[in-house]
mmCIF file of C-alpha atoms and ligand atoms in Angstrom:
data_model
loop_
_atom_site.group_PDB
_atom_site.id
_atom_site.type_symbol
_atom_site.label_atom_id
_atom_site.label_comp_id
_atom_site.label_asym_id
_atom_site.label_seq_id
_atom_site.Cartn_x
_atom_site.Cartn_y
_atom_site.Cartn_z
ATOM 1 C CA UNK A 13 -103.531 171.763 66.671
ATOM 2 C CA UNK A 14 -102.069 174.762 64.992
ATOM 3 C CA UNK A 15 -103.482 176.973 62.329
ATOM 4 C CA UNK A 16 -103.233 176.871 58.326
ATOM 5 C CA UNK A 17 -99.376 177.775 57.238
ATOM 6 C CA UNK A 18 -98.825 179.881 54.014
ATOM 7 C CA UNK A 19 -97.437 176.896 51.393
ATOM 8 C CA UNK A 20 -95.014 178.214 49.314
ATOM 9 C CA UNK A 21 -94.681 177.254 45.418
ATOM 10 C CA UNK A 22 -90.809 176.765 45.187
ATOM 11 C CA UNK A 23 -88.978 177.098 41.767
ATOM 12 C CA UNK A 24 -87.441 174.300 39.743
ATOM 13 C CA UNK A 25 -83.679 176.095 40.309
ATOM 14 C CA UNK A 26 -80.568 176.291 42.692
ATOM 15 C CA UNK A 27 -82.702 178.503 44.920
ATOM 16 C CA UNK A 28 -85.916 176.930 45.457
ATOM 17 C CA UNK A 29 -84.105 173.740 45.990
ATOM 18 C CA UNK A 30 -81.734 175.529 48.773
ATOM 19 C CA UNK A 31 -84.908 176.834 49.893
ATOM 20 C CA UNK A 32 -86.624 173.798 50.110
ATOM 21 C CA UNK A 33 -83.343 171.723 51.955
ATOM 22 C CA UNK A 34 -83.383 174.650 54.514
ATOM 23 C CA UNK A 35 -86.952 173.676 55.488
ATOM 24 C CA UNK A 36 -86.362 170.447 55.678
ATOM 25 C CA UNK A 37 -83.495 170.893 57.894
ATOM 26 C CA UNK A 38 -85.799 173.300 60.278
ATOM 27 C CA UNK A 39 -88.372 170.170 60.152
ATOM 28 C CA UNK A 40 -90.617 171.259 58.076
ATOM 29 C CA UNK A 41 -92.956 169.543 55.066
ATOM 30 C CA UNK A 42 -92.021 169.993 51.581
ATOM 31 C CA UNK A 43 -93.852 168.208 48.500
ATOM 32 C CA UNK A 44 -91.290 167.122 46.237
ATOM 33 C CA UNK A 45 -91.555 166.044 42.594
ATOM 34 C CA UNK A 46 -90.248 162.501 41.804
ATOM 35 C CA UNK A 47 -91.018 160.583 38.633
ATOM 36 C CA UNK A 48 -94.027 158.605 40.107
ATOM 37 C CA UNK A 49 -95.890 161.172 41.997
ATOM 38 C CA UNK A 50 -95.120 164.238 44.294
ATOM 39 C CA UNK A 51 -93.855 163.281 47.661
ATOM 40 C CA UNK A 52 -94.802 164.849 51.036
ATOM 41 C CA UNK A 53 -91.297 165.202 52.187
ATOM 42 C CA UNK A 54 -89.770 165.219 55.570
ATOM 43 C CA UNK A 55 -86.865 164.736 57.817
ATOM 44 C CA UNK A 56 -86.842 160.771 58.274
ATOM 45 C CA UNK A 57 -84.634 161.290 61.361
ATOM 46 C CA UNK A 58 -87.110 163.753 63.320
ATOM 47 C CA UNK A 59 -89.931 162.565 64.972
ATOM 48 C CA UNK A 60 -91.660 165.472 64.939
ATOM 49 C CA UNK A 61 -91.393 166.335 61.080
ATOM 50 C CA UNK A 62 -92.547 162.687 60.390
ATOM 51 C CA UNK A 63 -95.312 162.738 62.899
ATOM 52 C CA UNK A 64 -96.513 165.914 60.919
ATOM 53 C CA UNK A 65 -96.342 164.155 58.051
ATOM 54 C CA UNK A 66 -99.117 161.387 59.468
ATOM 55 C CA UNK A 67 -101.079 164.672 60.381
ATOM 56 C CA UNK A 68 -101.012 166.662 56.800
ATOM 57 C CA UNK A 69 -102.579 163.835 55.575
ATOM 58 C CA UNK A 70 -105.207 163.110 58.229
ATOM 59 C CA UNK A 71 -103.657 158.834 57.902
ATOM 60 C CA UNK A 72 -105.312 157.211 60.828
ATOM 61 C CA UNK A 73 -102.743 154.658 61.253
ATOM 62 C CA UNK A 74 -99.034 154.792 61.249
ATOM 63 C CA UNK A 75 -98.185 152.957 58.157
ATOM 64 C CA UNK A 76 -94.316 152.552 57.071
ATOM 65 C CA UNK A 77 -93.085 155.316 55.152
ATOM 66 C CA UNK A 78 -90.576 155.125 51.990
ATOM 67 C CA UNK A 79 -87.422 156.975 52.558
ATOM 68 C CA UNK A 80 -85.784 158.957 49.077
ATOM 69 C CA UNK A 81 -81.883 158.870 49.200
ATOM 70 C CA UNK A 82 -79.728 160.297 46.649
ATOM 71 C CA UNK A 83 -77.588 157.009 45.544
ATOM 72 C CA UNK A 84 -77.133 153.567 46.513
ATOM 73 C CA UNK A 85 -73.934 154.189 48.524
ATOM 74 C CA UNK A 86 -75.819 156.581 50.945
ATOM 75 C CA UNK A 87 -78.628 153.891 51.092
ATOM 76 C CA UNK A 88 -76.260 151.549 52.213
ATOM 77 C CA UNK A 89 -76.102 153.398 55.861
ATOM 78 C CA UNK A 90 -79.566 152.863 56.245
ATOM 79 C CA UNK A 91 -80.175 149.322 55.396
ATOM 80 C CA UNK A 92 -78.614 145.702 54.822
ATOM 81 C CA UNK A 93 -78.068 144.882 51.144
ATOM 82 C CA UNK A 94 -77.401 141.663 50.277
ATOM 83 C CA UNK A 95 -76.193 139.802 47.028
ATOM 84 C CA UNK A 96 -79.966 140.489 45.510
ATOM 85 C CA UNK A 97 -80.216 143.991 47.243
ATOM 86 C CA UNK A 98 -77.130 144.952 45.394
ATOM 87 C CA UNK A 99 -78.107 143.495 41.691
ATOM 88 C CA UNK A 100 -82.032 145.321 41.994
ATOM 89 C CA UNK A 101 -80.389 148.375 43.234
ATOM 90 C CA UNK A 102 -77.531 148.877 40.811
ATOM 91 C CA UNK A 103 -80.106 147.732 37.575
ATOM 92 C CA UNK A 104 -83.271 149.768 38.681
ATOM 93 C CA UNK A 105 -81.839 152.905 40.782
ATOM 94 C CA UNK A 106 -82.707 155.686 40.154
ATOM 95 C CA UNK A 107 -85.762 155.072 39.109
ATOM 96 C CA UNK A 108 -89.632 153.697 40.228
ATOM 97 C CA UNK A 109 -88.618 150.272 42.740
ATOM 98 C CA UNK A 110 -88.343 150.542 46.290
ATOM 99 C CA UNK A 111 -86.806 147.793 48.280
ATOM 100 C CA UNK A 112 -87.692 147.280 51.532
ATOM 101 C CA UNK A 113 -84.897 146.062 53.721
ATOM 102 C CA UNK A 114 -83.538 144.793 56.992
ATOM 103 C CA UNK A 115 -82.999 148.112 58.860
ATOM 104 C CA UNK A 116 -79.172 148.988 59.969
ATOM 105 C CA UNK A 117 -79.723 149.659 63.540
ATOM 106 C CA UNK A 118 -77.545 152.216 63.909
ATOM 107 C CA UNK A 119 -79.330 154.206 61.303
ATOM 108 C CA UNK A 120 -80.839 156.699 63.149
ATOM 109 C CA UNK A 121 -84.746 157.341 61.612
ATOM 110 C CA UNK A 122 -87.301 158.169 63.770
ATOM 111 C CA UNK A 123 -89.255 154.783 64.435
ATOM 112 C CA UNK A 124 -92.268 156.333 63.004
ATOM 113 C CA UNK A 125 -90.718 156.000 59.678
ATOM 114 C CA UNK A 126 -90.666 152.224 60.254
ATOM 115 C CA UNK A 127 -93.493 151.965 62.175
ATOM 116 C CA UNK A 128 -90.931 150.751 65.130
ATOM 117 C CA UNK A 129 -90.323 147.615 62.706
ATOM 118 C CA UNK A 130 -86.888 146.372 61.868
ATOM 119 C CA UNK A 131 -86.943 146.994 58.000
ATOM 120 C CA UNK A 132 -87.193 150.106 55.976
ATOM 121 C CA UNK A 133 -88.471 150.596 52.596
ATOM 122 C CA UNK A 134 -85.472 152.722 50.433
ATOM 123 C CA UNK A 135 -86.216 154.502 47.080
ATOM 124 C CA UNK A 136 -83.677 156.095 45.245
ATOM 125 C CA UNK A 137 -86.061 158.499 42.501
ATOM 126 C CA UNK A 138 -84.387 159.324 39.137
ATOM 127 C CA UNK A 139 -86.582 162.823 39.025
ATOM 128 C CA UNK A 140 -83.420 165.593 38.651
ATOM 129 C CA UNK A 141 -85.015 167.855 40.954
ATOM 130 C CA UNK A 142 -85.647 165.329 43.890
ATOM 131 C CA UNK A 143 -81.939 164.046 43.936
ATOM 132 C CA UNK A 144 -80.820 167.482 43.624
ATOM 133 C CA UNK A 145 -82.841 168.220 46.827
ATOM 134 C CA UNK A 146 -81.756 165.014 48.575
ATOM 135 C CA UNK A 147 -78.195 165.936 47.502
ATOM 136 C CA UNK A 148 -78.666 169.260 49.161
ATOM 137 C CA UNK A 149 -80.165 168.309 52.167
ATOM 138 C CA UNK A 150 -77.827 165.707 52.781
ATOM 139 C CA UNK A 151 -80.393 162.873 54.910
ATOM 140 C CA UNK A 152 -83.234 160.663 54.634
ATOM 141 C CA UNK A 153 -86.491 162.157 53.092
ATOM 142 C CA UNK A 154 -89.721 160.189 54.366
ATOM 143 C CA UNK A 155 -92.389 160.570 51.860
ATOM 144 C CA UNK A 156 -95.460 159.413 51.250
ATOM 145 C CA UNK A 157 -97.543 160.298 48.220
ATOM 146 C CA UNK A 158 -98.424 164.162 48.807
ATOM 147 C CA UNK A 159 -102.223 163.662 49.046
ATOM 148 C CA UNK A 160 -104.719 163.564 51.606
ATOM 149 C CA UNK A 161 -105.376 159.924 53.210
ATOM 150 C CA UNK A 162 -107.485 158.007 50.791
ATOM 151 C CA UNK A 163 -107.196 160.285 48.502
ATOM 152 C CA UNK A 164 -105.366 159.836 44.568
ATOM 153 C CA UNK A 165 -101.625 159.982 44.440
ATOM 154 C CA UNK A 166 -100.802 163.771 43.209
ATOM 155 C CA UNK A 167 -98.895 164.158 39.996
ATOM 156 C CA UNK A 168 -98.367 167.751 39.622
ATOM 157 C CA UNK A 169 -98.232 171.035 41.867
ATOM 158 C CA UNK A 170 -101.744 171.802 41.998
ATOM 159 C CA UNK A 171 -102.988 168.479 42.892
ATOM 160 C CA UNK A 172 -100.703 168.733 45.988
ATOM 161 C CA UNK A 173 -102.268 172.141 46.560
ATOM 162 C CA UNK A 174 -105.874 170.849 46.184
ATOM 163 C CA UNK A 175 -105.279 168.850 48.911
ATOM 164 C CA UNK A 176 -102.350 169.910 51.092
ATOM 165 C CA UNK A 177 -102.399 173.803 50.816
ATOM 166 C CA UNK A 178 -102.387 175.524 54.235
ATOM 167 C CA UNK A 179 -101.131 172.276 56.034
ATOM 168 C CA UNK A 180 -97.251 172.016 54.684
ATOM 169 C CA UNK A 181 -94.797 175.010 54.461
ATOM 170 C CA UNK A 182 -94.111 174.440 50.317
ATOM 171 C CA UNK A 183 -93.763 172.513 47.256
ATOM 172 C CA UNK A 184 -91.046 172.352 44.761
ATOM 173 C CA UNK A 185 -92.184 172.909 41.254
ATOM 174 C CA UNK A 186 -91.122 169.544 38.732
ATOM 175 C CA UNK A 187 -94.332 170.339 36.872
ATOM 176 C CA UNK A 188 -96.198 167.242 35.767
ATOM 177 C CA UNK A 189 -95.017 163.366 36.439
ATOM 178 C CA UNK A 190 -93.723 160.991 34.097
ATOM 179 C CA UNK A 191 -94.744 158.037 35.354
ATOM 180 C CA UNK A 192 -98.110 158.713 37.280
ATOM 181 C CA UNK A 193 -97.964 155.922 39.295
ATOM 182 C CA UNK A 194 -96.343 154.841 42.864
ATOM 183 C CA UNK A 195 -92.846 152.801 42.433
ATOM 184 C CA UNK A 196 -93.159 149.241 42.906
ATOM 185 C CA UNK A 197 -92.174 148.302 46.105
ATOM 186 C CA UNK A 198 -89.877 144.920 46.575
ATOM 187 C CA UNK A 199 -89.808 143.008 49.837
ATOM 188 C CA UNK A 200 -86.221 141.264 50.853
ATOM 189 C CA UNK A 201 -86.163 140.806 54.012
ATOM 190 C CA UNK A 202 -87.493 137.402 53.075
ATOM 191 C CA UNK A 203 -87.668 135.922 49.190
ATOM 192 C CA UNK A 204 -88.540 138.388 46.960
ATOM 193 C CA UNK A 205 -91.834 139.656 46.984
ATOM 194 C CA UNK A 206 -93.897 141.964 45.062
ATOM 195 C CA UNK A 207 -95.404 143.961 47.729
ATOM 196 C CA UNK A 208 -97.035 146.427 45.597
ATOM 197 C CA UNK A 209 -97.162 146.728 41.925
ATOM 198 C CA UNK A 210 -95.910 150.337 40.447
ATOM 199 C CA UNK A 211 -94.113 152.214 37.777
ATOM 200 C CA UNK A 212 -91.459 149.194 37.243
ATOM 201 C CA UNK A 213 -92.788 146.350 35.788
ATOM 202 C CA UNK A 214 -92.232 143.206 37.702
ATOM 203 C CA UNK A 215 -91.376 141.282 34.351
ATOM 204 C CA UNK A 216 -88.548 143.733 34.352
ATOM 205 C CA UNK A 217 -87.481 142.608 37.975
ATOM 206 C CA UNK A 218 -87.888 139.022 37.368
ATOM 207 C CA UNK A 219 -86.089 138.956 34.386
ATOM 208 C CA UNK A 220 -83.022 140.953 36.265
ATOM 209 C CA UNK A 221 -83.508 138.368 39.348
ATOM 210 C CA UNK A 222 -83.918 135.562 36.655
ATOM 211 C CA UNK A 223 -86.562 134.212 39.469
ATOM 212 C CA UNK A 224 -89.943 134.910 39.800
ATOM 213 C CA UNK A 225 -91.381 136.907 42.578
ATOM 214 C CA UNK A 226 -93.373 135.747 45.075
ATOM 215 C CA UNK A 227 -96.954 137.771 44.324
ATOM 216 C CA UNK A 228 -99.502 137.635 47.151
ATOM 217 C CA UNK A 229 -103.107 138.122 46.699
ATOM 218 C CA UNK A 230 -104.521 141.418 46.805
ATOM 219 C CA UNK A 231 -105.573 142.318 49.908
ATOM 220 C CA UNK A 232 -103.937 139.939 51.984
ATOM 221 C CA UNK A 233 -104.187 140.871 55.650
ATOM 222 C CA UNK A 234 -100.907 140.220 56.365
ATOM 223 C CA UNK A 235 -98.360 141.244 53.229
ATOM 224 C CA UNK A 236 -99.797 144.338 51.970
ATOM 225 C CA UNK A 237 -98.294 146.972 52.284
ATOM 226 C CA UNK A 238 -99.065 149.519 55.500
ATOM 227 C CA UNK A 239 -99.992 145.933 57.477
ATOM 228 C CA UNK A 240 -96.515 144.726 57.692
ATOM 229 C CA UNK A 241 -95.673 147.441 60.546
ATOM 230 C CA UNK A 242 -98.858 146.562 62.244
ATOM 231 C CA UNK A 243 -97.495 144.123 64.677
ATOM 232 C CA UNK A 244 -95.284 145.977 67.235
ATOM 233 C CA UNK A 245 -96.243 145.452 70.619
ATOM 234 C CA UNK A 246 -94.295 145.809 73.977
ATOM 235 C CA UNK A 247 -93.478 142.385 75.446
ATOM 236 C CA UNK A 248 -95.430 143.844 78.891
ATOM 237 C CA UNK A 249 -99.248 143.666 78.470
ATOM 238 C CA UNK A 250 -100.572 146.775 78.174
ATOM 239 C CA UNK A 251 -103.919 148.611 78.716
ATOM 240 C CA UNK A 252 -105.706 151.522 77.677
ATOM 241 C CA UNK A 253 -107.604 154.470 79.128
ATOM 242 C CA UNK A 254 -106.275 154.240 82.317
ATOM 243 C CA UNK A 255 -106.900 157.353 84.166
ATOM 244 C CA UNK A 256 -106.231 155.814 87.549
ATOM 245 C CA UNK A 257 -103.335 153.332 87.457
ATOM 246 C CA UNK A 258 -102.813 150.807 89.903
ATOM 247 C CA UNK A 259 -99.841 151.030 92.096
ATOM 248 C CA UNK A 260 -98.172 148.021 90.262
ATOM 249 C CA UNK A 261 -98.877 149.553 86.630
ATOM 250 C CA UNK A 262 -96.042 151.505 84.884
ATOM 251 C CA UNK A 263 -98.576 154.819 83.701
ATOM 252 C CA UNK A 264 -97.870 156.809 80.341
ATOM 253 C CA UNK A 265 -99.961 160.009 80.948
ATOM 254 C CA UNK A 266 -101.321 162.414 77.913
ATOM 255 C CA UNK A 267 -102.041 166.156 78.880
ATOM 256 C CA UNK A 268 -102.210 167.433 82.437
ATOM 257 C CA UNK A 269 -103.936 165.215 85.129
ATOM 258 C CA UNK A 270 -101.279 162.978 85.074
ATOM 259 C CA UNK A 271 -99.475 163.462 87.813
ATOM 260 C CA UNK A 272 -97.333 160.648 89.073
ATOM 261 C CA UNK A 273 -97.181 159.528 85.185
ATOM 262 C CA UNK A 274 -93.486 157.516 84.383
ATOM 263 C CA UNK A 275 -93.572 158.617 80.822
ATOM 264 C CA UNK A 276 -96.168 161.717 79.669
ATOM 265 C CA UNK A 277 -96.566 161.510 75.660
ATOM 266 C CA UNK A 278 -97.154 165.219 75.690
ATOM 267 C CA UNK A 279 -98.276 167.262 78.974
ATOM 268 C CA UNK A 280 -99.613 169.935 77.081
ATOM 269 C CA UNK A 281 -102.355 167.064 75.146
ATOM 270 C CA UNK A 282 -100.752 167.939 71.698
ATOM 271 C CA UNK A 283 -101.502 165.293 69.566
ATOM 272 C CA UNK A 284 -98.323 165.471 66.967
ATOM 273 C CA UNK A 285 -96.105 165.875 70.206
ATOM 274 C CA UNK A 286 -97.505 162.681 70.701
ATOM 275 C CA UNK A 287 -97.335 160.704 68.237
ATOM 276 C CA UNK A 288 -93.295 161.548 67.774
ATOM 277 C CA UNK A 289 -92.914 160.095 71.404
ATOM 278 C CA UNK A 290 -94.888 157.031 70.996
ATOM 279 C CA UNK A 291 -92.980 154.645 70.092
ATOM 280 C CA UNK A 292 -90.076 155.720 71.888
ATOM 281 C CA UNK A 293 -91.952 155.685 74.900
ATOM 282 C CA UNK A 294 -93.173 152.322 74.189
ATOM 283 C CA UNK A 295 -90.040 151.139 73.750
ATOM 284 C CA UNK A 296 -88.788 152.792 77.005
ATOM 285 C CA UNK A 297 -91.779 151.597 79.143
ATOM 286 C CA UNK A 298 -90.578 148.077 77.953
ATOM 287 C CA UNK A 299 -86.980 148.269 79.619
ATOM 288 C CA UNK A 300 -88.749 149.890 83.022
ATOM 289 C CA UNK A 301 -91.265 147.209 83.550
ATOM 290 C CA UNK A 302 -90.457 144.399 85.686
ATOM 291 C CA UNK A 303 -91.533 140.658 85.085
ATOM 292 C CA UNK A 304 -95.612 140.863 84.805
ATOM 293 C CA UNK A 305 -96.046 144.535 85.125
ATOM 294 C CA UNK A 306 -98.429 146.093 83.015
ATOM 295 C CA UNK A 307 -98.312 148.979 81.382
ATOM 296 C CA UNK A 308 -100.898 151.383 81.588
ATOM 297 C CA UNK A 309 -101.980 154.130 79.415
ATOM 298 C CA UNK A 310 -104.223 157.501 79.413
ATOM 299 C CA UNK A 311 -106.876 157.958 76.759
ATOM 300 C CA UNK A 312 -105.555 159.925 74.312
ATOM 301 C CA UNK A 313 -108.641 161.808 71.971
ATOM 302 C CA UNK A 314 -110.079 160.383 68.982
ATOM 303 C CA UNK A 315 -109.212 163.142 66.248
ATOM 304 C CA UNK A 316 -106.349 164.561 64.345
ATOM 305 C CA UNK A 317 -103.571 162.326 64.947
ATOM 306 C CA UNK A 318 -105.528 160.615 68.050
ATOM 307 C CA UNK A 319 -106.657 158.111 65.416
ATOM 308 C CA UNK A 320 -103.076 157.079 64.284
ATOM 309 C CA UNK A 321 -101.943 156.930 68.003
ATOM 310 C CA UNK A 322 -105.509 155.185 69.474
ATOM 311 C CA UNK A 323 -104.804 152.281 66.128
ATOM 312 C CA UNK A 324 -101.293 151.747 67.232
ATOM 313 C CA UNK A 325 -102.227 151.413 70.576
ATOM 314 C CA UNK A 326 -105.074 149.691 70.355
ATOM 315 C CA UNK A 327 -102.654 146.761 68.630
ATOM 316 C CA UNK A 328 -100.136 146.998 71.504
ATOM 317 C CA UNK A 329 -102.883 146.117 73.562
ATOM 318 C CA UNK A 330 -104.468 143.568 71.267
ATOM 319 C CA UNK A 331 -104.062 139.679 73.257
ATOM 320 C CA UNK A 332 -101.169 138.211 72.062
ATOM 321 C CA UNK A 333 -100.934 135.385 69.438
HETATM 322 O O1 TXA B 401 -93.665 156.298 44.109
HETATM 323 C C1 TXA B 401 -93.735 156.203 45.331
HETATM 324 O O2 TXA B 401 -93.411 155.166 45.941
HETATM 325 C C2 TXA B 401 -94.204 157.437 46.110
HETATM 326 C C3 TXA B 401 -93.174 158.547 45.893
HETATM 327 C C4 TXA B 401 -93.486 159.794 46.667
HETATM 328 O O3 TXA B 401 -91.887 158.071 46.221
HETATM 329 N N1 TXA B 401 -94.374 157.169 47.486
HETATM 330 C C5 TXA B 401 -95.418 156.408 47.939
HETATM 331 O O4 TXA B 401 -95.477 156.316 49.334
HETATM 332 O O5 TXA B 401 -96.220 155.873 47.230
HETATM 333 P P1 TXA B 401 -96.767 155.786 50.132
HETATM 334 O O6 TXA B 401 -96.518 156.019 51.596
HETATM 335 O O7 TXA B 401 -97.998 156.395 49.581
HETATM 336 O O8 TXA B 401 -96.710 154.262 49.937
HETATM 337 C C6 TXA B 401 -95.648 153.537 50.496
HETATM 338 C C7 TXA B 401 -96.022 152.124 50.752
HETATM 339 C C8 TXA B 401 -97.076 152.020 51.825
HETATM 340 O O9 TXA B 401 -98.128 151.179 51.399
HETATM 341 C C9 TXA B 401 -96.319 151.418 52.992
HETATM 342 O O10 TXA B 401 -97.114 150.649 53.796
HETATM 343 C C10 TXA B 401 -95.221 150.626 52.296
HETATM 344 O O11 TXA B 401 -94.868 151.427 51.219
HETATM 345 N N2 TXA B 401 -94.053 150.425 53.149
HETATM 346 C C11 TXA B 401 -93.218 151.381 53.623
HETATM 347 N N3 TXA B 401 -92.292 150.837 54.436
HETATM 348 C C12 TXA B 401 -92.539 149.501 54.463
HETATM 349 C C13 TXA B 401 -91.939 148.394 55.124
HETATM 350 N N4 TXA B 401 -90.899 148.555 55.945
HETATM 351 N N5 TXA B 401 -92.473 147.174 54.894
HETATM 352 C C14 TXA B 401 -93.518 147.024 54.069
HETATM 353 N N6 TXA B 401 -94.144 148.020 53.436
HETATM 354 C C15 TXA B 401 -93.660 149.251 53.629
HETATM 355 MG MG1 MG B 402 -100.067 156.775 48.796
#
């Protein structure tokens, strides 16, 4: 795990937003201001940047992520709009909705960012400093709110230093939120849903739709948000804390003692390495197995990140419905 990094208070001008696109680009974190709450911004297409993401946080599970684009026309790479897509987006963007989506699957985020799910969630934030930044930087922005795991959502630069400071390389400067709270967040991959009430009132949407939305209960296990991405799994069984595969068992190693290992998340035993190879390596242990072979994998610690990684696994390896 590495040490505390020196987080840098950007200014609100052309250079602190170069400044803050050039970190980006080098995969590093940068809270940005939007007009629900500061952001914990980073490269959606780098698995490493996003995985350090999941760490600055402390999350223990790998929940989707929101990515920021600058317009609707570069959010149209990313995802499939439909008929409805297209009339939410043009009415409400920019601006406090997110719509989640049926991924494109050429679009090229790291699978963390979906949680290795086929739809993304895509906000397009009316804040003139975050779509000058997503301008300049030119790619998706995953971004969470900027605050420690179940901790409040931060709405101005020293709330994102109370709880970030040491652990991300800076934050851009917007000063304090307008809205305060999260965007709503819109499911369409199916009928539209409410998945999350936020800073757009659903009345608004439903009178735009000129349909209601479907609303779910709170806390349903299986719609709320963060619980939708909870259902990958390999097709091959798989099983955990293997330090001595069989001979038949495809073996994902972590750290050294793993010789013989198909796949090794990270030989060294760091954690963020890690977690940016998981699902990848899931994914690729899927096409290697044959018919009925298992796949086998090496206990990988329970702190820092070894929470996220030990919950995702721990569902892979969950029996099957
Ligand atoms: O206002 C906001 O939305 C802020 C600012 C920074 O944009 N972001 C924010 O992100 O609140 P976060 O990660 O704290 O909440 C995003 C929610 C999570 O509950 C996550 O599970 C859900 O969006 N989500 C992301 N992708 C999803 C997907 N593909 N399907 C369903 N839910 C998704
Ligand atoms: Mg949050």
């Amino acid at each position: 795990m590495t040490g505390p990094i020196d987080t840098t208070i950007l200014p609100p001008d052309a250079a602190g937003i170069v400044r803050a696109a050039d970190i980006l680009r080098a995969g590093g974190l940068v809270a940005l201001p939007t007009e629900t709450v500061y952001g914990l911004g980073g490269n959606a297409c780098n698995d490493t940047a996003v995985a350090r993401i999941f760490q600055a946080k402390g999350r223990p599970h790998f929940n989707p992520l929101i990515i920021h684009l600058p317009d609707l026309k570069t959010a149209r790479r990313y995802a499939r709009f439909d008929d409805t897509a297209e009339r939410l987006a043009s009415a409400f963007w920019p601006g406090p909705m997110t719509l989640v989506l049926p991924l494109r699957p050429d679009a090229g985020l790291s699978p963390l960012v979906t949680a290795g799910n086929d739809s993304v969630a895509i906000r397009v934030p009316e804040h003139p400093l975050a779509h000058a930044l997503l301008a300049e930087f030119g790619g998706p922005v995953a971004a969470p709110s900027a605050n420690p795991s179940g901790r409040v959502s931060p709405t101005s630069p020293q709330h994102v230093l109370d709880g970030l400071s040491g652990r991300i390389e800076a934050v851009l400067d917007g000063g304090a939120c307008a809205v305060g709270v999260e965007s709503t967040i819109i499911g369409l991959t199916g009928a539209p849903t409410l998945l999350r009430p936020g800073g757009l009132p659903a009345e608004d949407i439903e009178a735009c739709l000129g349909a209601q939305l479907i609303r779910r209960a709170e806390g349903d296990p299986i719609t709320a948000p963060g619980q939708l991405g909870s259902h990958y799994a390999p097709g091959a069984p798989v099983r955990l804390n293997v330090t001595a595969p069989e001979a038949s068992e495809l073996w994902i190693g972590f750290g050294r003692d793993c010789d013989g290992a198909a796949l090794n998340l990270s030989p060294n035993g760091d954690l963020v390495e890690a977690a940016a190879n998981l699902f990848h390596f899931l994914r690729r242990a899927d096409t290697m197995t044959a018919l009925g072979q298992t796949i086998a994998i090496a206990p990988v610690p329970m702190h820092g990140l070894g929470l996220a990684i030990n919950d995702r696994l721990s569902r892979a390896a969950a029996p099957r419905p």
